[in-house]
Amino acid sequence: MTARAKPPAAARTARQEERRRRILEATERLARRGGFDAVQMREVAELSEVALGTLYRYFPSKVHLLVATMHAQLEQLHTALHRHPPAAQDPPARVAETLMRAFRQLQREPLLADAMVRALNFGDRSVCGEVDAVSELTTAIVLDAMGATGEPSPRRLSAVRVVGHTWHSALVSWLSGRASIAQVTEDVETVCTLLAADGTDSAGGASGAPG
C-alpha cells in the first residue's frame, strides 16, 4: 500500500484536527495496555468513535498510526522544552539532558514505547513521510536544546543526525533488554560530545577554533 496519511496539518479543519486527536489518543491508550499487537484498526476506530473507513483515510495502517503517535509524543516534549529548558550550561550537556528526559518519559510507558519504536523500524516507503517528520522534529529538538540560532551547517546537521540515530539505537537496546539505563545514559552523553566538536557555529560558519 502506497497511500500516505492525510490531510496535511496545514489543510486540516478544526473538526478534522479534533478527529485526528481522538484517533491518536485511542492509539496511545491501546498501545499502553497491550503494546504493538493491541493496536488494531477496528478497535482504534471504535475507541475514537470514527468510522473505520474514515480512520483508513487518515492513517492507512497501524504503522502510520504509531509513527504519528511518536510524533505527537515528541511534540509534547518540544513544548515542554520551551517551558522548562534544560539547566546545563554546556550545549552538549543540554542535549543529553533533553534526550534523557525524553527517554525517562518513554520509560514510564514501556509498552507504548516499544510499539512506537517497532512501527518506526517496520515502516516501509509508504510511511517515509511520517518517519521523516519524526526525524525532522528530533533534529529541531536537539538544535533547540543546544540554543542554536540561524541555519545549521551541513556538518552540524550530520552530527545532530548521528546523535538522533544513537538515541534511537540506545532506546531499542533498552527495550530489548540488551542495555541498562546507565548504559543508555553513558552512550547518549558520549555521542552528544560530537556537538561540541563539529567545528561550526549554528549559522554554518567557522567557530574560530583551529581545525
C-alpha atoms as a PDB file:
ATOM      1  CA  MET A   1       0.000   0.000   0.000  1.00  0.00           C
ATOM      2  CA  THR A   2       1.452   3.371  -1.035  1.00  0.00           C
ATOM      3  CA  ALA A   3      -1.182   5.658   0.482  1.00  0.00           C
ATOM      4  CA  ARG A   4       0.030   8.416   2.757  1.00  0.00           C
ATOM      5  CA  ALA A   5      -1.619   9.702   5.923  1.00  0.00           C
ATOM      6  CA  LYS A   6      -3.712  12.773   5.207  1.00  0.00           C
ATOM      7  CA  PRO A   7      -4.882  15.505   5.270  1.00  0.00           C
ATOM      8  CA  PRO A   8      -1.682  17.520   5.904  1.00  0.00           C
ATOM      9  CA  ALA A   9      -1.623  19.611   9.069  1.00  0.00           C
ATOM     10  CA  ALA A  10      -1.823  22.921   7.194  1.00  0.00           C
ATOM     11  CA  ALA A  11      -5.048  21.870   5.464  1.00  0.00           C
ATOM     12  CA  ARG A  12      -6.929  20.383   8.436  1.00  0.00           C
ATOM     13  CA  THR A  13     -10.116  21.977   9.667  1.00  0.00           C
ATOM     14  CA  ALA A  14     -10.840  22.225  13.391  1.00  0.00           C
ATOM     15  CA  ARG A  15     -13.183  19.232  13.067  1.00  0.00           C
ATOM     16  CA  GLN A  16     -10.539  17.174  11.286  1.00  0.00           C
ATOM     17  CA  GLU A  17      -7.923  18.115  13.867  1.00  0.00           C
ATOM     18  CA  GLU A  18     -10.244  17.057  16.694  1.00  0.00           C
ATOM     19  CA  ARG A  19     -10.959  13.739  14.965  1.00  0.00           C
ATOM     20  CA  ARG A  20      -7.239  13.155  14.440  1.00  0.00           C
ATOM     21  CA  ARG A  21      -6.550  13.931  18.101  1.00  0.00           C
ATOM     22  CA  ARG A  22      -9.140  11.345  19.201  1.00  0.00           C
ATOM     23  CA  ILE A  23      -7.625   8.745  16.884  1.00  0.00           C
ATOM     24  CA  LEU A  24      -4.122   9.280  18.251  1.00  0.00           C
ATOM     25  CA  GLU A  25      -5.345   9.247  21.850  1.00  0.00           C
ATOM     26  CA  ALA A  26      -7.128   5.948  21.207  1.00  0.00           C
ATOM     27  CA  THR A  27      -3.973   4.512  19.622  1.00  0.00           C
ATOM     28  CA  GLU A  28      -1.894   5.605  22.583  1.00  0.00           C
ATOM     29  CA  ARG A  29      -4.361   4.094  25.056  1.00  0.00           C
ATOM     30  CA  LEU A  30      -4.395   0.731  23.296  1.00  0.00           C
ATOM     31  CA  ALA A  31      -0.603   0.642  22.970  1.00  0.00           C
ATOM     32  CA  ARG A  32      -0.159   1.463  26.658  1.00  0.00           C
ATOM     33  CA  ARG A  33      -2.365  -1.502  27.557  1.00  0.00           C
ATOM     34  CA  GLY A  34      -1.019  -4.115  25.170  1.00  0.00           C
ATOM     35  CA  GLY A  35       1.808  -2.804  23.016  1.00  0.00           C
ATOM     36  CA  PHE A  36       2.103  -3.109  19.247  1.00  0.00           C
ATOM     37  CA  ASP A  37      -0.222  -6.097  18.850  1.00  0.00           C
ATOM     38  CA  ALA A  38      -3.013  -4.398  20.808  1.00  0.00           C
ATOM     39  CA  VAL A  39      -3.322  -1.593  18.245  1.00  0.00           C
ATOM     40  CA  GLN A  40      -5.928  -2.890  15.804  1.00  0.00           C
ATOM     41  CA  MET A  41      -7.581  -0.560  13.300  1.00  0.00           C
ATOM     42  CA  ARG A  42     -11.146  -1.622  14.157  1.00  0.00           C
ATOM     43  CA  GLU A  43     -10.560  -1.104  17.881  1.00  0.00           C
ATOM     44  CA  VAL A  44      -8.953   2.283  17.272  1.00  0.00           C
ATOM     45  CA  ALA A  45     -11.981   3.293  15.197  1.00  0.00           C
ATOM     46  CA  GLU A  46     -14.418   2.179  17.894  1.00  0.00           C
ATOM     47  CA  LEU A  47     -12.488   3.791  20.734  1.00  0.00           C
ATOM     48  CA  SER A  48     -12.101   7.100  18.893  1.00  0.00           C
ATOM     49  CA  GLU A  49     -15.710   6.993  17.656  1.00  0.00           C
ATOM     50  CA  VAL A  50     -14.894   7.347  13.974  1.00  0.00           C
ATOM     51  CA  ALA A  51     -15.939   5.155  11.068  1.00  0.00           C
ATOM     52  CA  LEU A  52     -13.383   2.537  10.049  1.00  0.00           C
ATOM     53  CA  GLY A  53     -13.282   3.949   6.520  1.00  0.00           C
ATOM     54  CA  THR A  54     -12.583   7.411   7.924  1.00  0.00           C
ATOM     55  CA  LEU A  55      -9.741   6.038  10.035  1.00  0.00           C
ATOM     56  CA  TYR A  56      -8.136   4.487   6.949  1.00  0.00           C
ATOM     57  CA  ARG A  57      -8.363   7.822   5.125  1.00  0.00           C
ATOM     58  CA  TYR A  58      -6.361   9.442   7.911  1.00  0.00           C
ATOM     59  CA  PHE A  59      -3.990   6.543   8.609  1.00  0.00           C
ATOM     60  CA  PRO A  60      -3.650   3.706   6.073  1.00  0.00           C
ATOM     61  CA  SER A  61      -2.170   1.263   8.627  1.00  0.00           C
ATOM     62  CA  LYS A  62      -1.320   0.764  12.300  1.00  0.00           C
ATOM     63  CA  VAL A  63       2.295   1.591  11.470  1.00  0.00           C
ATOM     64  CA  HIS A  64       1.181   5.025  10.232  1.00  0.00           C
ATOM     65  CA  LEU A  65      -0.841   5.389  13.426  1.00  0.00           C
ATOM     66  CA  LEU A  66       2.019   4.561  15.751  1.00  0.00           C
ATOM     67  CA  VAL A  67       4.596   6.687  13.939  1.00  0.00           C
ATOM     68  CA  ALA A  68       2.156   9.604  14.143  1.00  0.00           C
ATOM     69  CA  THR A  69       1.759   8.848  17.846  1.00  0.00           C
ATOM     70  CA  MET A  70       5.547   9.038  18.271  1.00  0.00           C
ATOM     71  CA  HIS A  71       5.494  12.417  16.521  1.00  0.00           C
ATOM     72  CA  ALA A  72       2.786  13.626  18.903  1.00  0.00           C
ATOM     73  CA  GLN A  73       4.843  12.473  21.896  1.00  0.00           C
ATOM     74  CA  LEU A  74       7.880  14.385  20.595  1.00  0.00           C
ATOM     75  CA  GLU A  75       5.724  17.478  20.029  1.00  0.00           C
ATOM     76  CA  GLN A  76       4.768  17.373  23.704  1.00  0.00           C
ATOM     77  CA  LEU A  77       8.442  17.118  24.637  1.00  0.00           C
ATOM     78  CA  HIS A  78       9.284  20.045  22.352  1.00  0.00           C
ATOM     79  CA  THR A  79       6.608  22.169  24.014  1.00  0.00           C
ATOM     80  CA  ALA A  80       7.843  21.169  27.469  1.00  0.00           C
ATOM     81  CA  LEU A  81      11.398  22.044  26.418  1.00  0.00           C
ATOM     82  CA  HIS A  82      10.326  25.603  25.678  1.00  0.00           C
ATOM     83  CA  ARG A  83       8.536  25.852  29.033  1.00  0.00           C
ATOM     84  CA  HIS A  84      11.304  24.199  31.035  1.00  0.00           C
ATOM     85  CA  PRO A  85      14.634  24.389  29.169  1.00  0.00           C
ATOM     86  CA  PRO A  86      17.487  22.099  30.219  1.00  0.00           C
ATOM     87  CA  ALA A  87      19.513  23.512  33.113  1.00  0.00           C
ATOM     88  CA  ALA A  88      23.034  22.621  31.905  1.00  0.00           C
ATOM     89  CA  GLN A  89      25.206  25.440  30.572  1.00  0.00           C
ATOM     90  CA  ASP A  90      27.185  23.402  28.040  1.00  0.00           C
ATOM     91  CA  PRO A  91      25.224  22.764  24.774  1.00  0.00           C
ATOM     92  CA  PRO A  92      26.143  19.047  24.520  1.00  0.00           C
ATOM     93  CA  ALA A  93      25.113  18.562  28.152  1.00  0.00           C
ATOM     94  CA  ARG A  94      21.807  20.336  27.459  1.00  0.00           C
ATOM     95  CA  VAL A  95      21.118  17.970  24.567  1.00  0.00           C
ATOM     96  CA  ALA A  96      21.968  14.927  26.674  1.00  0.00           C
ATOM     97  CA  GLU A  97      19.678  16.193  29.441  1.00  0.00           C
ATOM     98  CA  THR A  98      16.862  16.716  26.937  1.00  0.00           C
ATOM     99  CA  LEU A  99      17.221  13.287  25.327  1.00  0.00           C
ATOM    100  CA  MET A 100      17.340  11.578  28.697  1.00  0.00           C
ATOM    101  CA  ARG A 101      14.214  13.492  29.675  1.00  0.00           C
ATOM    102  CA  ALA A 102      12.543  12.017  26.590  1.00  0.00           C
ATOM    103  CA  PHE A 103      13.905   8.580  27.468  1.00  0.00           C
ATOM    104  CA  ARG A 104      12.504   8.751  31.009  1.00  0.00           C
ATOM    105  CA  GLN A 105       9.125   9.746  29.598  1.00  0.00           C
ATOM    106  CA  LEU A 106       9.151   6.673  27.353  1.00  0.00           C
ATOM    107  CA  GLN A 107      10.482   4.525  30.188  1.00  0.00           C
ATOM    108  CA  ARG A 108       7.282   5.186  32.158  1.00  0.00           C
ATOM    109  CA  GLU A 109       5.230   3.562  29.361  1.00  0.00           C
ATOM    110  CA  PRO A 110       7.383   0.682  28.044  1.00  0.00           C
ATOM    111  CA  LEU A 111       4.615  -0.994  26.023  1.00  0.00           C
ATOM    112  CA  LEU A 112       3.783   2.276  24.274  1.00  0.00           C
ATOM    113  CA  ALA A 113       7.477   2.984  23.690  1.00  0.00           C
ATOM    114  CA  ASP A 114       8.028  -0.482  22.238  1.00  0.00           C
ATOM    115  CA  ALA A 115       5.007  -0.135  19.936  1.00  0.00           C
ATOM    116  CA  MET A 116       6.150   3.234  18.575  1.00  0.00           C
ATOM    117  CA  VAL A 117       9.748   2.109  18.063  1.00  0.00           C
ATOM    118  CA  ARG A 118       8.631  -1.084  16.335  1.00  0.00           C
ATOM    119  CA  ALA A 119       6.483   0.993  13.993  1.00  0.00           C
ATOM    120  CA  LEU A 120       9.438   3.237  13.162  1.00  0.00           C
ATOM    121  CA  ASN A 121      11.542   0.146  12.420  1.00  0.00           C
ATOM    122  CA  PHE A 122       8.804  -1.572  10.383  1.00  0.00           C
ATOM    123  CA  GLY A 123       7.946   1.478   8.278  1.00  0.00           C
ATOM    124  CA  ASP A 124       8.345   0.976   4.525  1.00  0.00           C
ATOM    125  CA  ARG A 125       8.284   3.575   1.749  1.00  0.00           C
ATOM    126  CA  SER A 126       4.608   4.264   2.320  1.00  0.00           C
ATOM    127  CA  VAL A 127       5.454   5.645   5.771  1.00  0.00           C
ATOM    128  CA  CYS A 128       8.554   7.605   4.760  1.00  0.00           C
ATOM    129  CA  GLY A 129       6.790  10.973   5.098  1.00  0.00           C
ATOM    130  CA  GLU A 130       5.739  10.249   8.667  1.00  0.00           C
ATOM    131  CA  VAL A 131       9.140   8.810   9.593  1.00  0.00           C
ATOM    132  CA  ASP A 132      10.858  11.850   8.066  1.00  0.00           C
ATOM    133  CA  ALA A 133       8.609  14.103  10.147  1.00  0.00           C
ATOM    134  CA  VAL A 134       9.750  12.311  13.323  1.00  0.00           C
ATOM    135  CA  SER A 135      13.400  12.713  12.266  1.00  0.00           C
ATOM    136  CA  GLU A 136      12.942  16.404  11.483  1.00  0.00           C
ATOM    137  CA  LEU A 137      11.266  17.041  14.820  1.00  0.00           C
ATOM    138  CA  THR A 138      14.040  15.183  16.646  1.00  0.00           C
ATOM    139  CA  THR A 139      16.567  17.408  14.863  1.00  0.00           C
ATOM    140  CA  ALA A 140      14.623  20.527  15.858  1.00  0.00           C
ATOM    141  CA  ILE A 141      14.528  19.383  19.491  1.00  0.00           C
ATOM    142  CA  VAL A 142      18.301  18.814  19.538  1.00  0.00           C
ATOM    143  CA  LEU A 143      19.050  22.181  17.920  1.00  0.00           C
ATOM    144  CA  ASP A 144      16.708  23.980  20.326  1.00  0.00           C
ATOM    145  CA  ALA A 145      18.304  22.227  23.291  1.00  0.00           C
ATOM    146  CA  MET A 146      21.696  23.459  22.061  1.00  0.00           C
ATOM    147  CA  GLY A 147      20.390  27.009  21.813  1.00  0.00           C
ATOM    148  CA  ALA A 148      21.337  27.058  18.130  1.00  0.00           C
ATOM    149  CA  THR A 149      20.259  30.017  16.015  1.00  0.00           C
ATOM    150  CA  GLY A 150      20.386  30.573  12.292  1.00  0.00           C
ATOM    151  CA  GLU A 151      20.828  27.930   9.639  1.00  0.00           C
ATOM    152  CA  PRO A 152      22.886  24.941  10.853  1.00  0.00           C
ATOM    153  CA  SER A 153      25.815  23.885   8.717  1.00  0.00           C
ATOM    154  CA  PRO A 154      25.774  20.517   6.906  1.00  0.00           C
ATOM    155  CA  ARG A 155      28.442  19.280   9.313  1.00  0.00           C
ATOM    156  CA  ARG A 156      26.380  20.248  12.346  1.00  0.00           C
ATOM    157  CA  LEU A 157      23.287  18.617  10.871  1.00  0.00           C
ATOM    158  CA  SER A 158      25.307  15.466  10.311  1.00  0.00           C
ATOM    159  CA  ALA A 159      26.379  15.475  13.966  1.00  0.00           C
ATOM    160  CA  VAL A 160      22.768  16.011  15.041  1.00  0.00           C
ATOM    161  CA  ARG A 161      21.633  13.072  12.904  1.00  0.00           C
ATOM    162  CA  VAL A 162      24.274  10.841  14.487  1.00  0.00           C
ATOM    163  CA  VAL A 163      23.031  11.905  17.919  1.00  0.00           C
ATOM    164  CA  GLY A 164      19.465  11.045  16.910  1.00  0.00           C
ATOM    165  CA  HIS A 165      20.493   7.665  15.483  1.00  0.00           C
ATOM    166  CA  THR A 166      22.379   6.815  18.668  1.00  0.00           C
ATOM    167  CA  TRP A 167      19.466   7.818  20.882  1.00  0.00           C
ATOM    168  CA  HIS A 168      17.133   5.646  18.835  1.00  0.00           C
ATOM    169  CA  SER A 169      19.549   2.705  18.899  1.00  0.00           C
ATOM    170  CA  ALA A 170      20.028   3.061  22.666  1.00  0.00           C
ATOM    171  CA  LEU A 171      16.255   3.077  23.118  1.00  0.00           C
ATOM    172  CA  VAL A 172      15.905  -0.102  21.050  1.00  0.00           C
ATOM    173  CA  SER A 173      18.679  -1.772  23.073  1.00  0.00           C
ATOM    174  CA  TRP A 174      16.999  -0.842  26.346  1.00  0.00           C
ATOM    175  CA  LEU A 175      13.571  -2.034  25.192  1.00  0.00           C
ATOM    176  CA  SER A 176      15.048  -5.382  24.147  1.00  0.00           C
ATOM    177  CA  GLY A 177      16.835  -5.769  27.485  1.00  0.00           C
ATOM    178  CA  ARG A 178      20.321  -5.510  25.972  1.00  0.00           C
ATOM    179  CA  ALA A 179      21.244  -2.214  27.645  1.00  0.00           C
ATOM    180  CA  SER A 180      20.753  -0.798  31.134  1.00  0.00           C
ATOM    181  CA  ILE A 181      19.604   2.739  31.850  1.00  0.00           C
ATOM    182  CA  ALA A 182      23.163   3.528  32.942  1.00  0.00           C
ATOM    183  CA  GLN A 183      24.464   2.339  29.559  1.00  0.00           C
ATOM    184  CA  VAL A 184      21.858   4.385  27.699  1.00  0.00           C
ATOM    185  CA  THR A 185      22.856   7.467  29.673  1.00  0.00           C
ATOM    186  CA  GLU A 186      26.547   6.913  29.003  1.00  0.00           C
ATOM    187  CA  ASP A 187      26.003   6.371  25.262  1.00  0.00           C
ATOM    188  CA  VAL A 188      23.812   9.465  24.930  1.00  0.00           C
ATOM    189  CA  GLU A 189      26.231  11.647  26.875  1.00  0.00           C
ATOM    190  CA  THR A 190      29.169  10.339  24.832  1.00  0.00           C
ATOM    191  CA  VAL A 191      27.593  10.923  21.420  1.00  0.00           C
ATOM    192  CA  CYS A 192      26.466  14.413  22.410  1.00  0.00           C
ATOM    193  CA  THR A 193      30.126  15.424  22.695  1.00  0.00           C
ATOM    194  CA  LEU A 194      30.123  15.396  18.874  1.00  0.00           C
ATOM    195  CA  LEU A 195      28.063  18.551  19.037  1.00  0.00           C
ATOM    196  CA  ALA A 196      30.964  20.373  20.683  1.00  0.00           C
ATOM    197  CA  ALA A 197      33.496  19.003  18.232  1.00  0.00           C
ATOM    198  CA  ASP A 198      31.759  19.687  14.922  1.00  0.00           C
ATOM    199  CA  GLY A 199      33.810  22.848  14.442  1.00  0.00           C
ATOM    200  CA  THR A 200      30.957  25.052  13.223  1.00  0.00           C
ATOM    201  CA  ASP A 201      28.625  27.604  14.670  1.00  0.00           C
ATOM    202  CA  SER A 202      24.845  27.477  14.304  1.00  0.00           C
ATOM    203  CA  ALA A 203      24.888  29.725  11.246  1.00  0.00           C
ATOM    204  CA  GLY A 204      27.240  27.424   9.384  1.00  0.00           C
ATOM    205  CA  GLY A 205      30.433  29.457   9.729  1.00  0.00           C
ATOM    206  CA  ALA A 206      33.727  28.603  11.359  1.00  0.00           C
ATOM    207  CA  SER A 207      33.819  28.531  15.132  1.00  0.00           C
ATOM    208  CA  GLY A 208      37.163  30.264  15.240  1.00  0.00           C
ATOM    209  CA  ALA A 209      38.901  27.224  16.691  1.00  0.00           C
ATOM    210  CA  PRO A 210      41.739  25.735  14.718  1.00  0.00           C
ATOM    211  CA  GLY A 211      40.863  22.663  12.665  1.00  0.00           C
END
